[in-house]
Every structure is written in structure tokens, then in C-alpha cells.
XYZ file of C-alpha atoms in Angstrom:
404
model
C 174.882 169.605 116.019
C 177.687 171.720 114.561
C 177.482 169.665 111.388
C 173.756 170.366 111.137
C 174.336 174.091 111.672
C 177.030 174.070 108.992
C 174.694 172.361 106.560
C 171.948 174.872 107.333
C 174.354 177.772 106.816
C 175.501 176.334 103.488
C 171.891 175.861 102.364
C 171.071 179.429 103.394
C 174.128 180.728 101.552
C 173.241 178.735 98.435
C 169.666 180.020 98.569
C 170.909 183.606 98.747
C 173.272 183.032 95.829
C 170.450 181.565 93.741
C 168.189 184.489 94.633
C 170.979 186.879 93.692
C 171.447 185.180 90.333
C 167.685 185.100 89.807
C 167.439 188.887 90.086
C 170.887 189.630 88.650
C 169.533 191.322 85.524
C 167.105 193.431 87.577
C 169.865 194.778 89.812
C 172.220 195.306 86.875
C 169.436 197.174 85.068
C 168.744 199.315 88.131
C 172.459 200.042 88.312
C 172.803 200.814 84.607
C 169.763 203.111 84.637
C 171.122 204.918 87.699
C 172.987 207.127 85.262
C 169.831 208.272 83.440
C 169.175 211.030 86.014
C 172.054 212.759 84.228
C 169.441 213.349 81.539
C 167.902 215.826 83.977
C 171.052 217.917 83.594
C 170.475 217.992 79.836
C 166.832 218.878 80.485
C 167.736 221.735 82.812
C 170.196 223.124 80.247
C 167.569 222.889 77.490
C 164.882 224.511 79.670
C 167.243 227.339 80.727
C 167.956 228.338 77.143
C 164.572 227.442 75.631
C 163.051 230.927 75.575
C 166.124 233.115 74.967
C 168.092 230.884 72.599
C 166.323 227.758 71.357
C 163.140 229.564 70.236
C 165.231 232.139 68.367
C 164.595 230.092 65.202
C 162.041 227.376 64.472
C 164.695 225.106 63.003
C 166.716 225.229 66.218
C 163.741 223.694 68.063
C 163.208 221.074 65.369
C 166.784 219.796 65.411
C 167.069 219.239 69.184
C 165.151 215.926 69.397
C 167.002 214.785 66.295
C 170.346 215.601 67.906
C 169.443 213.579 71.005
C 168.117 210.702 68.924
C 170.904 210.542 66.375
C 173.601 210.916 69.029
C 171.907 207.957 70.675
C 171.969 206.137 67.336
C 175.664 206.771 66.696
C 176.543 206.052 70.301
C 174.348 202.954 70.177
C 176.219 201.563 67.182
C 179.507 202.146 68.981
C 178.198 200.684 72.251
C 176.829 197.608 70.511
C 180.056 196.969 68.615
C 182.156 197.541 71.745
C 180.003 195.194 73.853
C 180.007 192.366 71.330
C 183.652 192.990 70.382
C 184.768 192.714 74.004
C 182.781 189.499 74.490
C 184.134 187.756 71.394
C 187.703 189.086 71.636
C 187.743 191.514 68.693
C 188.448 194.470 70.998
C 190.831 194.827 73.927
C 189.692 196.747 77.042
C 192.269 199.491 76.523
C 192.252 203.012 75.085
C 195.797 202.576 73.776
C 197.346 199.753 71.748
C 193.965 198.377 70.781
C 192.985 196.300 67.753
C 192.607 197.700 64.252
C 188.958 196.607 64.384
C 188.447 198.997 67.318
C 189.959 201.966 65.499
C 187.952 201.230 62.356
C 184.698 201.232 64.325
C 185.699 204.399 66.174
C 186.596 206.317 63.022
C 183.504 205.220 61.098
C 181.523 207.287 63.616
C 182.748 210.520 62.025
C 181.279 209.708 58.618
C 177.956 208.688 60.149
C 177.825 211.804 62.342
C 178.402 214.209 59.452
C 175.832 212.363 57.351
C 173.316 212.854 60.155
C 174.221 216.534 60.365
C 173.489 217.034 56.669
C 170.223 215.088 56.737
C 169.036 216.882 59.863
C 169.718 220.329 58.449
C 167.913 219.697 55.157
C 164.858 218.137 56.808
C 164.677 220.919 59.426
C 164.892 223.460 56.598
C 161.942 221.829 54.836
C 159.577 221.258 57.774
C 160.074 224.750 59.232
C 159.749 226.659 55.927
C 162.967 228.518 56.708
C 164.142 231.109 54.128
C 166.711 229.745 51.679
C 169.404 232.174 52.821
C 169.465 230.464 56.247
C 170.105 226.968 54.857
C 173.861 227.490 54.967
C 173.906 228.347 58.683
C 171.570 225.427 59.469
C 173.936 223.003 57.715
C 177.110 224.210 59.415
C 175.454 224.548 62.821
C 174.283 220.933 62.551
C 177.766 219.822 61.469
C 179.328 221.742 64.360
C 177.013 220.097 66.888
C 177.864 216.652 65.518
C 181.607 217.316 65.433
C 181.876 218.784 68.929
C 179.708 216.124 70.543
C 181.488 213.266 68.751
C 184.855 214.388 70.085
C 183.460 214.309 73.614
C 181.160 211.282 73.549
C 183.262 208.598 71.831
C 186.139 208.621 74.348
C 183.642 208.647 77.229
C 181.801 205.625 75.795
C 185.009 203.644 75.325
C 186.152 204.409 78.873
C 182.830 203.231 80.349
C 182.978 200.029 78.256
C 186.500 199.131 79.303
C 185.989 199.890 83.004
C 182.757 197.856 83.092
C 184.362 194.897 81.333
C 187.437 194.912 83.577
C 185.239 194.941 86.687
C 183.238 191.925 85.589
C 180.068 193.790 84.625
C 178.159 192.885 81.481
C 178.698 195.673 78.892
C 175.476 194.594 77.148
C 173.485 195.794 80.151
C 175.683 198.550 81.563
C 177.373 200.296 78.626
C 174.626 201.868 76.536
C 172.542 203.180 79.465
C 175.569 204.877 81.005
C 177.028 206.199 77.771
C 173.675 207.398 76.414
C 173.051 209.490 79.534
C 176.471 211.055 79.196
C 175.787 211.552 75.476
C 172.568 213.452 76.255
C 174.434 215.960 78.397
C 177.386 216.371 76.062
C 175.219 216.643 72.942
C 172.945 219.201 74.648
C 175.979 221.232 75.701
C 177.363 220.993 72.145
C 173.944 222.060 70.812
C 173.722 225.108 73.094
C 177.338 226.130 72.409
C 176.774 225.890 68.646
C 173.582 227.969 68.848
C 175.334 230.569 70.997
C 178.108 230.859 68.433
C 175.652 231.038 65.535
C 173.120 233.456 67.096
C 175.038 235.577 69.602
C 178.409 236.202 67.922
C 176.994 237.577 64.668
C 179.548 237.593 61.803
C 182.348 236.151 63.956
C 180.063 233.323 65.017
C 179.234 232.580 61.407
C 182.938 232.240 60.611
C 183.621 230.013 63.641
C 180.722 227.693 62.820
C 181.993 227.292 59.265
C 185.560 226.606 60.452
C 184.368 223.836 62.795
C 182.313 222.239 60.025
C 185.130 222.419 57.483
C 187.637 220.894 59.928
C 185.252 217.982 60.483
C 184.907 217.441 56.732
C 188.709 217.572 56.308
C 189.193 214.962 59.062
C 186.614 212.746 57.373
C 188.627 212.842 54.149
C 191.783 211.804 56.040
C 190.020 208.958 57.880
C 188.388 207.653 54.710
C 191.718 207.666 52.870
C 193.444 205.864 55.740
C 190.881 203.056 55.862
C 190.070 202.969 52.152
C 191.193 199.328 51.843
C 189.567 198.098 55.065
C 186.453 196.048 54.298
C 185.217 196.374 57.902
C 185.188 200.170 57.604
C 183.033 200.087 54.480
C 180.877 197.276 55.890
C 180.123 199.355 58.970
C 179.235 202.390 56.869
C 177.178 200.349 54.407
C 175.132 198.560 57.056
C 174.826 201.574 59.365
C 173.930 203.998 56.561
C 170.394 202.682 56.132
C 169.797 202.560 59.882
C 171.115 206.107 60.285
C 168.959 207.492 57.468
C 165.850 205.770 58.819
C 166.653 206.956 62.339
C 167.126 210.559 61.225
C 163.880 210.610 59.255
C 161.949 209.124 62.170
C 163.637 211.472 64.636
C 162.412 214.518 62.727
C 158.892 213.435 63.671
C 159.874 214.321 67.238
C 161.046 217.737 66.091
C 157.809 218.301 64.185
C 155.668 217.512 67.233
C 157.785 219.739 69.482
C 157.158 222.569 67.043
C 153.407 222.025 67.371
C 153.507 222.520 71.150
C 156.359 225.031 71.449
C 154.121 227.562 73.250
C 152.708 224.952 75.651
C 156.260 223.897 76.481
C 156.944 227.337 77.965
C 154.213 226.558 80.513
C 155.390 222.958 80.980
C 158.973 223.554 82.074
C 158.839 220.467 84.295
C 158.317 218.283 81.208
C 161.203 220.001 79.408
C 163.442 219.172 82.363
C 162.579 215.458 82.514
C 162.195 214.998 78.727
C 165.790 213.875 77.968
C 165.741 211.524 80.967
C 162.449 209.976 79.810
C 163.580 209.184 76.276
C 166.963 208.097 77.597
C 165.507 205.648 80.134
C 163.062 203.964 77.768
C 165.688 203.739 75.052
C 168.059 202.151 77.549
C 165.472 199.588 78.654
C 164.874 198.389 75.099
C 168.558 198.674 74.171
C 169.612 196.473 77.096
C 167.201 193.735 76.058
C 168.185 194.100 72.405
C 171.884 193.988 73.265
C 171.428 190.859 75.392
C 169.583 189.223 72.503
C 172.297 190.236 70.027
C 175.101 188.761 72.134
C 173.141 185.553 72.765
C 172.543 185.214 69.029
C 176.270 185.592 68.312
C 177.125 183.026 70.988
C 174.407 180.602 69.849
C 172.534 180.761 73.163
C 169.192 181.684 71.566
C 167.590 180.779 68.254
C 166.798 183.393 65.623
C 163.043 183.069 66.103
C 160.723 185.911 67.085
C 158.478 183.373 68.819
C 161.335 182.592 71.238
C 160.888 185.931 73.016
C 158.835 184.072 75.608
C 161.949 182.191 76.695
C 163.482 185.508 77.735
C 160.314 186.775 79.409
C 161.773 186.575 82.922
C 164.798 188.666 81.943
C 162.580 191.085 80.041
C 160.265 191.556 83.031
C 163.200 192.477 85.253
C 164.444 195.079 82.770
C 160.924 196.518 82.281
C 160.311 196.851 86.030
C 163.577 198.713 86.470
C 162.454 201.175 83.789
C 159.064 201.696 85.456
C 160.791 202.524 88.741
C 162.838 205.258 87.098
C 159.833 206.681 85.255
C 158.055 206.909 88.616
C 161.024 208.858 89.969
C 161.030 211.284 87.030
C 157.266 211.715 87.236
C 157.648 212.537 90.929
C 160.342 215.111 90.134
C 158.029 216.761 87.588
C 155.270 216.793 90.219
C 157.540 218.451 92.783
C 158.449 221.167 90.266
C 154.917 221.921 89.067
C 152.830 220.576 91.968
C 150.501 219.041 89.398
C 149.674 215.337 89.402
C 149.184 215.629 85.635
C 152.942 215.800 85.136
C 153.406 212.557 87.080
C 150.810 210.737 85.008
C 152.249 212.036 81.734
C 155.477 210.187 82.574
C 153.840 206.942 83.750
C 151.213 206.714 80.997
C 153.764 207.364 78.257
C 155.995 204.538 79.562
C 153.158 202.030 79.843
C 151.869 202.827 76.346
C 155.154 202.978 74.443
C 157.499 200.505 76.180
C 155.896 197.204 75.020
C 156.025 198.316 71.385
C 159.659 199.429 71.608
C 160.851 196.285 73.385
C 159.171 194.048 70.806
C 160.676 196.178 68.029
C 164.220 195.855 69.439
C 163.886 192.080 69.716
C 162.388 191.720 66.229
C 165.107 193.827 64.591
C 167.810 191.729 66.294
C 166.269 188.481 65.048
C 165.507 189.637 61.494
C 168.905 191.238 60.843
C 170.750 188.217 62.245
C 168.720 185.832 60.077
C 169.575 187.894 56.994
C 173.325 187.794 57.637
C 173.603 191.375 58.888
C 175.223 192.551 62.109
C 172.368 193.327 64.554
C 174.616 195.795 66.416
C 174.372 198.121 63.407
C 170.569 198.090 63.470
C 169.019 197.265 66.855
C 169.949 200.334 68.889
C 169.774 202.841 65.982
C 166.260 201.834 64.930
C 164.993 201.233 68.460
C 166.376 204.561 69.702
C 164.881 206.645 66.910
C 161.467 204.989 67.125
C 161.529 205.321 70.921
C 162.224 209.042 70.747
C 159.623 209.644 68.037
C 156.860 207.608 69.690
C 157.565 208.905 73.179
C 157.781 212.529 72.031
C 154.524 212.145 70.108
C 152.844 210.536 73.110
C 154.101 213.229 75.493
C 153.064 215.998 73.071
C 149.535 214.586 72.848
C 149.296 214.224 76.635
C 150.561 217.786 77.177
C 148.037 219.076 74.634
C 145.198 217.180 76.347
C 146.133 217.771 79.986
C 147.868 221.175 80.116
């Protein structure tokens, strides 16, 4: 009898273990997305300063979505390289005494960030018809935002990666969602600080903004000289350059659409508050699936065929459902703020419409870049993130215009 009970207990235990493994990705996705509510902090900060600071200039509105997107792009490249590097042994889970590969990847972020700052400022100048005399302040404000946020975000991303890896969690699933949420807050804080310096401190602020930008440029010269003979440094810049340019151009679409509804946004504060969390969550959903695909490609666990997406359908469904749960939460928060069911449906409808396209895009980019001998980590998250932000912002703008 005791033997029978022991057998039954073992069978029950095995069944529970199998069930746990079956829904492992779902629970890891729920866990990794649990950090996206931090995007609400970024949203609250943005909403608080929207009227008195952000709307002070049209270009300052236009660059905000681009800052969120491109910080996600830069952070995504770092997260992807850290995740894969940890898995294949190119990076050690330590902030000190790490590999040269790690330091090359980390320092390449500065060049990419300043490039984004320049592109963002010129495009914002063009689409907002800003007077030529303001171009200088746009450029150095954008550079200051990039420099300040980079110094805060990169160490935070590395710490999250190393802690997750040491605790047996999969960085492919956990890292980018956590780090991107932190990046939203830190980049929004950097954005607000830079605008305060530029707009509220008058001549002194102008000098400070220029000093920050010039220091960043000087550091870039030092880094480039130090790694001038490192092929991996130039490979990262070469492959990431195209993705960064594409991402920045696409991201400005978000800025353009925000400009079109800037007055409606004053009456839709609840959407402003959940906006960073919405783009963060959907980007994380697609990034997790893309990162899993990238690692499996490197390890030879999946074939480089777009048609093979069906073989990962079960994993994909778990990740998608976790995203829908969080969108329901954010929609409910918007409803509680505004007491309008329209705000709830704006969140849900935008997720249902945009998510399938973004997930398919992330998978396709991973497959196509891998087949062409490129590193998918330099392309998947940057392209997916920028398209996510642009499509979701456009969708939300249209829904606000129609429903508010």
C-alpha cells in the first residue's frame, strides 16, 4: 500500500514538473513584464511636465517618442549581445574583470547614442519647421539627453543581466523587458532634466547643455582611439549603424503623430501616463520572442526558415498572452484615472491590432539577418522596437482622435 502511495506521489510530482515546464515561458514572461509598470513612472513624469515644459517648443514634443524608441534600440542591442554572450561564453557575469568583448560592446554604445542624438535633432528641426537659430540648442539638448541616459542605463542593464544569469534565469526572456522599463524612466528623467536646463536656466543653461554635449564627443574620440584596431568594435558599429538609422527615421513618425494630437493629449492625461508602459510592454513581448529565436539560431536548435515559426507557436502564444494581461492592467489603470471605458479599449485594441505584425517582424528579421551572415542581435530588437513604437503611437493617435 505504501509502495502504491509512493508511486502515486511520484507520478503527481512528475505531472506537476511537466506542467511547470510546459508553462515555463509564460511564467517567465509574466515575471519579466512585471517590471513594465515602471513605465507608468515615466508616463507620470512626462504628463506632469507636458504643459509647462514639454510643450514649450514643438521640437521638444517631437523628440520624446524618438528618445524612448532609440534608447530602447541602443539598450536592445546591448541586451541582445549580453544575453547571447553570456550563453555562449563570450561575456562573464561580472561588472569587473570582464572580457574585452564585453567592454567593446559597452563602449560602442556611446558612438551609436551620439549618432542618434544628431539624427533626432536634425529630423525634429525639419518636421517642426523650427527657426534655424534654434538648431544649435536642439542638437546639444539631444546629445545631452543621450549622454546622461547612457551613463545611467548601461550599468543598470549589465547588472540585471548578470544577476539574472547567476540566478538561473534566461536572460533572453528576462533581460530586455526589465532593462527597457528602467531605460524608459531614466531616459525620461534625462529628457526632462535636459529640457529644464535648456529652457529654464537661460544663458547658463545654454552653456551647461553645450558642456555636456562636448564632453560626450570628447569621450567618443577617446573610446574610438582606444579600440581603433578592434574588429569587433567596428563590426558592431557597422552592423548597428543601419539599424540605428532606420530605427531613428521610423521613430520620428511617432513624434510626428504626437504633434498632430498635442492638444488632445492635454485632455487625455490617462493615455500620456500609460503610453510609455504600452510601448514598453509590446516591445518586450516581441523582443523576448526575437531573442529566443536568435539564441536558438546560434545554438542550432531552430532552422533559419520563416516557415518554421509554427514550431514555436506554443512558446509564442505564452508570450503573447502575458502581454495581453499587462495591457488589460494598463487599460484598467487608464479607466480608473479617467472613468471612461474608451481609455481601456484604446489599450486593448491597439495591442490586438499591432502585436501580430510586430511579432512576425521580429521573427523575420532574426531569420533573414542570420541567413545573410549578420548578427541578429544587432538588428532584431532595434528594428522591432522602432516599428513597435511607431505603429503603436500611430494606432493610439488615431484611436484618440476618433474616440476622444
